[in-house]
Amino acid sequence: MSPARFVVRAEMRGKKELFALAAAAMGFATAVLALVLSLADSFERSFADSARELLGGDVSIRLSQRDFSEEEIEWLRANSAGFSQMRAARMLASGKNGARIARLKTADDSYPLFGKATVKGGGDVLAVIGGGAEDGIYPAVVSEGLLAQLSLALGDVFSVGGMTVSAAALIATEPDPDPTLILNDVLVLVHEKHFLAAGIVRPGLLISRYARVQLPPETGEEEWRARLEERFPDGGWRVRGINRALPRLQNIVEDAREFLALAALTAMLIAGVGIGGAMSAFLSSRLRAIAVVKMLGGSARLIRIIYLFMAVFVVGAGALAGVVFGQAALLFAAPKLSEHLPLTLTAIWSWGALGKAMLLAFLISAVFVLPPVMHYARANPLALFSGGARADDLPGLRAGERLLVAGVAAAAVVLVPLEGDDKIFVLGAAAAAGTLFLLSHLAAGLAGKFAKKAPPPFSWGLLAVSRNRRQAAASAMSLGIGLAALAAISNVEGNFNEVVEGALRDEIPAMFMIGVLPNQVEGLREMLSEADAEANMRAVPIVRGRITHLAGKPVSEYDPPQEFAWILRGDRGFTWSENDDFVGENSRIVEGEMWGGDDNGQLLASFDAEAAEAFGLEVGDAVQINILGKPATATVANLRLIQWERFDINFVVVLSRPPFANVPHGYFAAVRGISEQAARRAQREMGERFANVTPIVSGEVVDAAQKMLAKIAALLRAVTLLLLSGAIPVVIAALAESRHRRLRDSVAMRLVGTPASGVTLAALTELACTALVCVLPAVLFGMAGGWFVIGAIFDLPWNARAGEAAALIAQAVAFFLVLGGISVFRIVRSPPYPLLRND
Amino acid sequence: MQDEKLSSAAAVAAPSAEAEEPAICARGVCLSFGGGTVAVLSDLDLTVARGEKVALTGPSGSGKTSLLAVVSGLLRPDSGTVRTCSLPVETMNEDELAKMRRDKIGIVFQHFHLMESMTALENVMLPLELAGREDAEEKARESLSSVGMARRVGHFPSQLSGGERQRVAIARAFAPGPELLLADEPTGNLDFDTGKEILDVLFSLAEGGEQTIFFITHNHELLPRFGRVCALRGGRLETR
Ligand SMILES: Nc1ncnc2c1ncn2[C@@H]1O[C@H](COP(=O)(O)OP(=O)(O)O)[C@@H](O)[C@H]1O
Ligand SMILES: [Mg+2]
């Protein structure tokens, strides 16, 4: 047996509860990280496996507002192994019991190119919707959600966008779900021939046309897309390949992965602090043993090997259990998640993800375990001649040792499974933890200053706090991240709700209407003023298209910051106005001038000032847009600084007149001055009189947003509570590290005749004060975070919400007192004799 | 690690002279604490021949422990040369000193300093294990029975009395067969009778003249057992 193993075997007999706790915390964090990473990998694999089904083809081409031309369709057919067309639109579905926005989708006879579209009870979708129409009623396949929302039953007749359909069957599998995922559960699927026969397609309606192709054999996607681009350079469409089959969900998965990985890493950080604390507490109790081994001829290196081996054992056990648990959770969760997803999620064994989680657990633990091990390995056997050894006498770490720790930390950061930008958050979390450490250290030092002014039992407690600053600060660091997050979440949520309840509900127009046809504007205005005399409707023309060139440069050559990228990415609405309708309180011209009447028919544009700055666009530059396949070029006449958060109708680009004569367009309208009830009544009436119009009642949207916000806050809280539960071992470790000292102090106090109450009081003072020192800076930190989000990022009025913060502080302090109080109680009751006997 | 040879510094020591060289040879040793404010040893000379049994006395605070620490390489003197077991202590690094203690020196303390996590047997095995000895357990059992602790091998220090703990500590010091045994008031924490018993044990082990013993004690009744008694006063040694 090697000497190291001989010593380790004996040392493992000691108390391991603390290690077990810390290892459990690390194991838990590892489990979460392993789960998150391998879940993301499983998603990626599952996406890849069913990408063609989800997309509806190898390549999907989308057009808005115009149909594919004969020429285009001919080319697409000729250049593919399979071809299918589909239309999708959001339209009002109204039945005898109510009206709802539905997702209307049409399928042709080749639908679907990949996968199977089936109805409940068996059978093919096409077999149902391809049947004949009776008395102008067309067969439709619908989703359960739609029937529920309209209170209809299978077989009932309702209208969607002016087309009368019967709910002929329920959808069982839809291989190509709504790419936005928003209206997935309100499907109305009809056959293309019926949709066209119903005659509801009119210019100005918002309908997306999709052409899906199966690539010819031996043809790569890149190559094919290049050929398409070459043949139809002005197609004005958006092309998606299989790597972006379901971009919305893929983005959600990616964002969730980043967020949850960040949370798991923070939990690891906290667990690391815990393991470091447990190791420190353990080594301080092993100081004499270390000195003895060194006295007998063991080297400092042997000491390091002994205790690092123990750490590896403990962390390894925790991390291994974590990885196993994480993978088990994945295997269990994947089928459950699949039920709620538009694809089958297959759990894979992602060894890379599991290995990474495990490696990070080791590296992060090493960062916190190495310093105490290297520190205590310095124990000097000289101290054995006089009673024992004290940790305070040990010299600090050498430069080389600090470098090693920094190196391990750097390796951990490099390995961190986050996108480059998001790694900043890890550093941010570490910096926040460091700041909390320093703040608490300072606060604990202040407690010492107060000690001189306080009467005896309290002063002892206060003195103890300042003498044990390091432990208090360690607790503050790990508890603090979670507490600060909790405080910030409450603060942000509370402030948001205040804004939503106050300003938002008052300021936002009561109703928006999309897809209004030019000849319907006046009718709608009339109908609304009948519903509520105060109604004030503003309707603006809207045409959909996309920006193709800015200042002569194709938009594909721009790489703007994310917040502006959407403007260049695909279809957007353009409006026009011959006068200054779009200039006002919330939309000021900051550069250039408003157009007058004498522009010689030149097409001018007014551009969003902030976006213009991001693109480097200036007054006088050309903006080329493509509308319905036709290019039009406008000159930027002015830049407007728009306050989007005021909810007035506004557009990034406003033109001085229609881009060309007789451009088919619709209207977008906002209604103010009517109550929510009136808006709902109007919505129902529209289902009958203006079936093609899509009305959105703001109150419903705000309710939904509020619910969403509450859900997000609840999710964040749950994650934070997990973080906090990981911090408990750290606090216990810190309390344990000082327990031995407190025990000796209490024995000494009792020997000189202090009553038990005095001992208890001193200990409780120390605890309460330690708790405050840990909790207060963290909560203030969290409130500052809340201000940053609300005030600085969202530019909304911020409220400190001090009551909430105080309640959080009280809860955290109480938690501390309960945790530490148990040990105080045990100390006060323990008989002093055995302690005195064991030197 | 256990097979590593002693340091290069040790190898430099003249092997031919080794037989005659004393176990401890200190010349002109000066030692002070607090950056020179507390002078403890001043220009001290000490020679202890191989096999010699020397007692060191002196008032509390006179520097006896400090001298022992210097001899065992746990404390570096401000100046002077120290050769312990033929090794140039003042030029050796920490690891070399550790190996010297492991292979050549046994130390017995006033406060026993057993490993609480180890049984009596394991405590005695520890230095043997550190030296990589194959026969660690056998040797340790022998050593424990020679101090009369054969029946307590499986007990932990907390289950032993002070005298018993010190017996284990002595067994630990003797088990590797050190050339030099250092003791710092090993009876100081024990009552008189127990102290005497412990000394009997110690001397019976050291019988035969092989082992060099350098022994700090306050107890004048013990002094007749030693071949020579030194007293530390004013930082220097006086031989009686
Ligand atoms: N680490 C130290 N720092 C400062 N002074 C010390 C230290 N160790 C010992 N001393 C001082 O050196 C003197 C000798 O101590 P020591 O060798 O323990 O004496 P003895 O063993 O004879 O009682 C004492 O005055 C003691 O206070
Ligand atoms: Mg002494």
PDB file of C-alpha atoms in Angstrom, chain A residues 40-229:
ATOM      1  CA  ALA A  40     -29.910  20.220 -26.129  1.00  0.00           C
ATOM      2  CA  ASP A  41     -27.856  17.628 -28.006  1.00  0.00           C
ATOM      3  CA  SER A  42     -30.875  15.338 -28.172  1.00  0.00           C
ATOM      4  CA  PHE A  43     -32.921  18.216 -29.543  1.00  0.00           C
ATOM      5  CA  GLU A  44     -30.328  18.915 -32.154  1.00  0.00           C
ATOM      6  CA  ARG A  45     -30.249  15.291 -33.208  1.00  0.00           C
ATOM      7  CA  SER A  46     -34.038  15.032 -33.229  1.00  0.00           C
ATOM      8  CA  PHE A  47     -34.316  18.224 -35.246  1.00  0.00           C
ATOM      9  CA  ALA A  48     -31.839  16.863 -37.726  1.00  0.00           C
ATOM     10  CA  ASP A  49     -33.661  13.533 -37.917  1.00  0.00           C
ATOM     11  CA  SER A  50     -37.056  15.076 -38.628  1.00  0.00           C
ATOM     12  CA  ALA A  51     -35.978  18.343 -40.236  1.00  0.00           C
ATOM     13  CA  ARG A  52     -37.411  17.454 -43.650  1.00  0.00           C
ATOM     14  CA  GLU A  53     -40.786  16.598 -42.147  1.00  0.00           C
ATOM     15  CA  LEU A  54     -40.825  19.764 -40.008  1.00  0.00           C
ATOM     16  CA  LEU A  55     -39.863  21.959 -42.914  1.00  0.00           C
ATOM     17  CA  GLY A  56     -42.139  20.103 -45.323  1.00  0.00           C
ATOM     18  CA  GLY A  57     -39.301  19.586 -47.774  1.00  0.00           C
ATOM     19  CA  ASP A  58     -35.569  19.802 -48.262  1.00  0.00           C
ATOM     20  CA  VAL A  59     -36.052  23.465 -48.997  1.00  0.00           C
ATOM     21  CA  SER A  60     -39.005  25.723 -48.257  1.00  0.00           C
ATOM     22  CA  ILE A  61     -39.605  28.941 -50.151  1.00  0.00           C
ATOM     23  CA  ARG A  62     -41.993  31.520 -48.764  1.00  0.00           C
ATOM     24  CA  LEU A  63     -43.739  34.368 -50.496  1.00  0.00           C
ATOM     25  CA  SER A  64     -46.121  36.915 -49.040  1.00  0.00           C
ATOM     26  CA  GLN A  65     -48.865  38.734 -50.847  1.00  0.00           C
ATOM     27  CA  ARG A  66     -48.306  37.245 -54.249  1.00  0.00           C
ATOM     28  CA  ASP A  67     -48.613  33.785 -55.689  1.00  0.00           C
ATOM     29  CA  PHE A  68     -45.813  31.883 -57.316  1.00  0.00           C
ATOM     30  CA  SER A  69     -45.874  32.562 -61.045  1.00  0.00           C
ATOM     31  CA  GLU A  70     -46.423  29.833 -63.610  1.00  0.00           C
ATOM     32  CA  GLU A  71     -42.845  30.242 -64.679  1.00  0.00           C
ATOM     33  CA  GLU A  72     -41.546  29.831 -61.151  1.00  0.00           C
ATOM     34  CA  ILE A  73     -43.668  26.784 -60.467  1.00  0.00           C
ATOM     35  CA  GLU A  74     -42.598  25.220 -63.710  1.00  0.00           C
ATOM     36  CA  TRP A  75     -38.955  25.727 -62.848  1.00  0.00           C
ATOM     37  CA  LEU A  76     -39.429  24.388 -59.320  1.00  0.00           C
ATOM     38  CA  ARG A  77     -41.190  21.280 -60.622  1.00  0.00           C
ATOM     39  CA  ALA A  78     -38.549  20.699 -63.243  1.00  0.00           C
ATOM     40  CA  ASN A  79     -35.741  21.109 -60.762  1.00  0.00           C
ATOM     41  CA  SER A  80     -36.950  18.919 -57.932  1.00  0.00           C
ATOM     42  CA  ALA A  81     -37.723  15.330 -57.089  1.00  0.00           C
ATOM     43  CA  GLY A  82     -40.920  16.399 -55.380  1.00  0.00           C
ATOM     44  CA  PHE A  83     -42.897  19.636 -55.163  1.00  0.00           C
ATOM     45  CA  SER A  84     -45.779  20.822 -53.002  1.00  0.00           C
ATOM     46  CA  GLN A  85     -47.467  24.153 -52.440  1.00  0.00           C
ATOM     47  CA  MET A  86     -49.051  25.343 -49.239  1.00  0.00           C
ATOM     48  CA  ARG A  87     -50.681  28.495 -47.976  1.00  0.00           C
ATOM     49  CA  ALA A  88     -50.930  29.741 -44.428  1.00  0.00           C
ATOM     50  CA  ALA A  89     -52.738  32.704 -42.919  1.00  0.00           C
ATOM     51  CA  ARG A  90     -54.028  33.896 -39.609  1.00  0.00           C
ATOM     52  CA  MET A  91     -57.730  34.438 -39.873  1.00  0.00           C
ATOM     53  CA  LEU A  92     -60.681  34.865 -37.660  1.00  0.00           C
ATOM     54  CA  ALA A  93     -62.621  31.660 -37.185  1.00  0.00           C
ATOM     55  CA  SER A  94     -66.141  32.275 -35.958  1.00  0.00           C
ATOM     56  CA  GLY A  95     -68.835  29.832 -35.049  1.00  0.00           C
ATOM     57  CA  LYS A  96     -72.169  30.076 -33.327  1.00  0.00           C
ATOM     58  CA  ASN A  97     -70.524  30.333 -29.913  1.00  0.00           C
ATOM     59  CA  GLY A  98     -67.616  32.704 -30.448  1.00  0.00           C
ATOM     60  CA  ALA A  99     -64.707  33.887 -32.539  1.00  0.00           C
ATOM     61  CA  ARG A 100     -60.986  33.178 -32.352  1.00  0.00           C
ATOM     62  CA  ILE A 101     -57.872  33.753 -34.409  1.00  0.00           C
ATOM     63  CA  ALA A 102     -57.105  30.535 -36.223  1.00  0.00           C
ATOM     64  CA  ARG A 103     -54.298  29.256 -38.389  1.00  0.00           C
ATOM     65  CA  LEU A 104     -55.709  28.510 -41.797  1.00  0.00           C
ATOM     66  CA  LYS A 105     -53.582  26.204 -43.874  1.00  0.00           C
ATOM     67  CA  THR A 106     -54.085  24.758 -47.338  1.00  0.00           C
ATOM     68  CA  ALA A 107     -52.615  21.581 -48.735  1.00  0.00           C
ATOM     69  CA  ASP A 108     -52.289  20.327 -52.290  1.00  0.00           C
ATOM     70  CA  ASP A 109     -52.333  16.752 -53.499  1.00  0.00           C
ATOM     71  CA  SER A 110     -48.641  16.163 -52.867  1.00  0.00           C
ATOM     72  CA  TYR A 111     -48.935  17.159 -49.202  1.00  0.00           C
ATOM     73  CA  PRO A 112     -46.908  16.178 -47.288  1.00  0.00           C
ATOM     74  CA  LEU A 113     -43.693  15.612 -49.197  1.00  0.00           C
ATOM     75  CA  PHE A 114     -42.137  13.983 -46.144  1.00  0.00           C
ATOM     76  CA  GLY A 115     -43.741  12.222 -43.186  1.00  0.00           C
ATOM     77  CA  LYS A 116     -47.418  11.485 -42.763  1.00  0.00           C
ATOM     78  CA  ALA A 117     -50.350  13.764 -42.088  1.00  0.00           C
ATOM     79  CA  THR A 118     -53.083  11.771 -40.408  1.00  0.00           C
ATOM     80  CA  VAL A 119     -56.403  12.322 -38.689  1.00  0.00           C
ATOM     81  CA  LYS A 120     -57.640  10.885 -35.403  1.00  0.00           C
ATOM     82  CA  GLY A 121     -59.292   7.549 -35.861  1.00  0.00           C
ATOM     83  CA  GLY A 122     -56.917   6.724 -38.663  1.00  0.00           C
ATOM     84  CA  GLY A 123     -56.736   7.864 -42.226  1.00  0.00           C
ATOM     85  CA  ASP A 124     -54.991  10.384 -44.328  1.00  0.00           C
ATOM     86  CA  VAL A 125     -55.599  14.127 -44.115  1.00  0.00           C
ATOM     87  CA  LEU A 126     -55.878  14.399 -47.894  1.00  0.00           C
ATOM     88  CA  ALA A 127     -58.629  11.781 -47.964  1.00  0.00           C
ATOM     89  CA  VAL A 128     -60.709  14.034 -45.708  1.00  0.00           C
ATOM     90  CA  ILE A 129     -60.050  17.478 -47.123  1.00  0.00           C
ATOM     91  CA  GLY A 130     -59.910  16.334 -50.724  1.00  0.00           C
ATOM     92  CA  GLY A 131     -63.570  15.352 -50.638  1.00  0.00           C
ATOM     93  CA  GLY A 132     -66.217  17.392 -52.387  1.00  0.00           C
ATOM     94  CA  ALA A 133     -67.966  20.460 -51.026  1.00  0.00           C
ATOM     95  CA  GLU A 134     -71.650  20.367 -50.153  1.00  0.00           C
ATOM     96  CA  ASP A 135     -73.729  23.533 -50.412  1.00  0.00           C
ATOM     97  CA  GLY A 136     -70.623  25.678 -50.244  1.00  0.00           C
ATOM     98  CA  ILE A 137     -69.437  23.977 -47.078  1.00  0.00           C
ATOM     99  CA  TYR A 138     -65.901  22.660 -47.398  1.00  0.00           C
ATOM    100  CA  PRO A 139     -64.432  19.788 -45.367  1.00  0.00           C
ATOM    101  CA  ALA A 140     -61.676  20.835 -42.964  1.00  0.00           C
ATOM    102  CA  VAL A 141     -59.359  19.021 -40.597  1.00  0.00           C
ATOM    103  CA  VAL A 142     -59.119  20.935 -37.323  1.00  0.00           C
ATOM    104  CA  SER A 143     -57.203  20.729 -34.089  1.00  0.00           C
ATOM    105  CA  GLU A 144     -58.849  19.993 -30.765  1.00  0.00           C
ATOM    106  CA  GLY A 145     -57.781  23.367 -29.392  1.00  0.00           C
ATOM    107  CA  LEU A 146     -59.767  25.188 -32.027  1.00  0.00           C
ATOM    108  CA  LEU A 147     -62.963  23.251 -31.357  1.00  0.00           C
ATOM    109  CA  ALA A 148     -62.531  23.847 -27.632  1.00  0.00           C
ATOM    110  CA  GLN A 149     -61.980  27.568 -28.073  1.00  0.00           C
ATOM    111  CA  LEU A 150     -65.000  27.946 -30.353  1.00  0.00           C
ATOM    112  CA  SER A 151     -67.102  25.552 -28.241  1.00  0.00           C
ATOM    113  CA  LEU A 152     -67.796  23.456 -31.309  1.00  0.00           C
ATOM    114  CA  ALA A 153     -68.056  19.711 -31.839  1.00  0.00           C
ATOM    115  CA  LEU A 154     -66.811  17.516 -34.652  1.00  0.00           C
ATOM    116  CA  GLY A 155     -69.128  17.949 -37.626  1.00  0.00           C
ATOM    117  CA  ASP A 156     -70.136  21.531 -36.738  1.00  0.00           C
ATOM    118  CA  VAL A 157     -70.007  24.222 -39.361  1.00  0.00           C
ATOM    119  CA  PHE A 158     -68.118  27.493 -38.856  1.00  0.00           C
ATOM    120  CA  SER A 159     -66.512  30.171 -40.953  1.00  0.00           C
ATOM    121  CA  VAL A 160     -62.859  31.010 -41.290  1.00  0.00           C
ATOM    122  CA  GLY A 161     -61.814  34.153 -43.099  1.00  0.00           C
ATOM    123  CA  GLY A 162     -65.147  34.137 -44.881  1.00  0.00           C
ATOM    124  CA  MET A 163     -64.921  30.504 -45.991  1.00  0.00           C
ATOM    125  CA  THR A 164     -67.556  28.161 -44.630  1.00  0.00           C
ATOM    126  CA  VAL A 165     -66.158  24.847 -43.489  1.00  0.00           C
ATOM    127  CA  SER A 166     -67.194  21.831 -41.497  1.00  0.00           C
ATOM    128  CA  ALA A 167     -64.992  20.312 -38.833  1.00  0.00           C
ATOM    129  CA  ALA A 168     -64.755  16.959 -40.607  1.00  0.00           C
ATOM    130  CA  ALA A 169     -61.920  15.382 -38.632  1.00  0.00           C
ATOM    131  CA  LEU A 170     -59.359  16.043 -35.915  1.00  0.00           C
ATOM    132  CA  ILE A 171     -55.720  16.260 -36.807  1.00  0.00           C
ATOM    133  CA  ALA A 172     -53.571  13.468 -35.368  1.00  0.00           C
ATOM    134  CA  THR A 173     -50.156  14.231 -36.814  1.00  0.00           C
ATOM    135  CA  GLU A 174     -49.140  17.373 -38.631  1.00  0.00           C
ATOM    136  CA  PRO A 175     -45.553  16.845 -39.746  1.00  0.00           C
ATOM    137  CA  ASP A 176     -44.992  20.520 -40.610  1.00  0.00           C
ATOM    138  CA  PRO A 177     -46.287  22.630 -37.714  1.00  0.00           C
ATOM    139  CA  ASP A 178     -46.622  26.399 -37.597  1.00  0.00           C
ATOM    140  CA  PRO A 179     -43.049  27.664 -37.730  1.00  0.00           C
ATOM    141  CA  THR A 180     -43.929  30.415 -35.256  1.00  0.00           C
ATOM    142  CA  LEU A 181     -45.500  27.826 -32.907  1.00  0.00           C
ATOM    143  CA  ILE A 182     -47.886  30.484 -31.620  1.00  0.00           C
ATOM    144  CA  LEU A 183     -51.060  29.208 -33.198  1.00  0.00           C
ATOM    145  CA  ASN A 184     -50.160  25.566 -33.340  1.00  0.00           C
ATOM    146  CA  ASP A 185     -53.271  24.436 -31.560  1.00  0.00           C
ATOM    147  CA  VAL A 186     -55.841  26.372 -33.592  1.00  0.00           C
ATOM    148  CA  LEU A 187     -55.463  24.715 -36.968  1.00  0.00           C
ATOM    149  CA  VAL A 188     -57.955  24.710 -39.798  1.00  0.00           C
ATOM    150  CA  LEU A 189     -56.608  22.663 -42.679  1.00  0.00           C
ATOM    151  CA  VAL A 190     -58.424  22.736 -46.041  1.00  0.00           C
ATOM    152  CA  HIS A 191     -57.606  21.670 -49.540  1.00  0.00           C
ATOM    153  CA  GLU A 192     -56.059  24.240 -51.825  1.00  0.00           C
ATOM    154  CA  LYS A 193     -58.701  23.741 -54.499  1.00  0.00           C
ATOM    155  CA  HIS A 194     -61.472  24.520 -52.000  1.00  0.00           C
ATOM    156  CA  PHE A 195     -59.650  27.536 -50.657  1.00  0.00           C
ATOM    157  CA  LEU A 196     -59.312  28.960 -54.136  1.00  0.00           C
ATOM    158  CA  ALA A 197     -62.871  28.049 -55.000  1.00  0.00           C
ATOM    159  CA  ALA A 198     -64.210  29.816 -51.921  1.00  0.00           C
ATOM    160  CA  GLY A 199     -63.022  33.056 -53.437  1.00  0.00           C
ATOM    161  CA  ILE A 200     -61.780  34.688 -50.302  1.00  0.00           C
ATOM    162  CA  VAL A 201     -58.320  35.529 -51.639  1.00  0.00           C
ATOM    163  CA  ARG A 202     -58.101  39.209 -52.264  1.00  0.00           C
ATOM    164  CA  PRO A 203     -55.114  41.497 -52.623  1.00  0.00           C
ATOM    165  CA  GLY A 204     -54.101  42.923 -49.278  1.00  0.00           C
ATOM    166  CA  LEU A 205     -54.800  39.738 -47.379  1.00  0.00           C
ATOM    167  CA  LEU A 206     -51.894  38.445 -45.346  1.00  0.00           C
ATOM    168  CA  ILE A 207     -51.295  35.022 -46.804  1.00  0.00           C
ATOM    169  CA  SER A 208     -47.975  33.243 -46.906  1.00  0.00           C
ATOM    170  CA  ARG A 209     -47.358  30.920 -49.825  1.00  0.00           C
ATOM    171  CA  TYR A 210     -44.901  28.131 -49.424  1.00  0.00           C
ATOM    172  CA  ALA A 211     -43.298  26.093 -52.140  1.00  0.00           C
ATOM    173  CA  ARG A 212     -41.596  23.010 -50.794  1.00  0.00           C
ATOM    174  CA  VAL A 213     -39.255  20.921 -52.811  1.00  0.00           C
ATOM    175  CA  GLN A 214     -37.523  17.624 -52.482  1.00  0.00           C
ATOM    176  CA  LEU A 215     -34.051  18.090 -53.884  1.00  0.00           C
ATOM    177  CA  PRO A 216     -33.122  16.077 -56.939  1.00  0.00           C
ATOM    178  CA  PRO A 217     -30.774  13.199 -56.112  1.00  0.00           C
ATOM    179  CA  GLU A 218     -27.111  14.104 -55.744  1.00  0.00           C
ATOM    180  CA  THR A 219     -27.905  17.780 -55.387  1.00  0.00           C
ATOM    181  CA  GLY A 220     -26.682  19.734 -52.386  1.00  0.00           C
ATOM    182  CA  GLU A 221     -28.833  22.396 -50.773  1.00  0.00           C
ATOM    183  CA  GLU A 222     -26.263  25.150 -51.289  1.00  0.00           C
ATOM    184  CA  GLU A 223     -25.885  24.344 -54.931  1.00  0.00           C
ATOM    185  CA  TRP A 224     -29.623  24.178 -55.493  1.00  0.00           C
ATOM    186  CA  ARG A 225     -30.267  27.454 -53.735  1.00  0.00           C
ATOM    187  CA  ALA A 226     -27.572  29.118 -55.797  1.00  0.00           C
ATOM    188  CA  ARG A 227     -29.287  27.912 -58.948  1.00  0.00           C
ATOM    189  CA  LEU A 228     -32.628  29.244 -57.719  1.00  0.00           C
ATOM    190  CA  GLU A 229     -31.084  32.588 -56.896  1.00  0.00           C
TER     191      GLU A 229
END
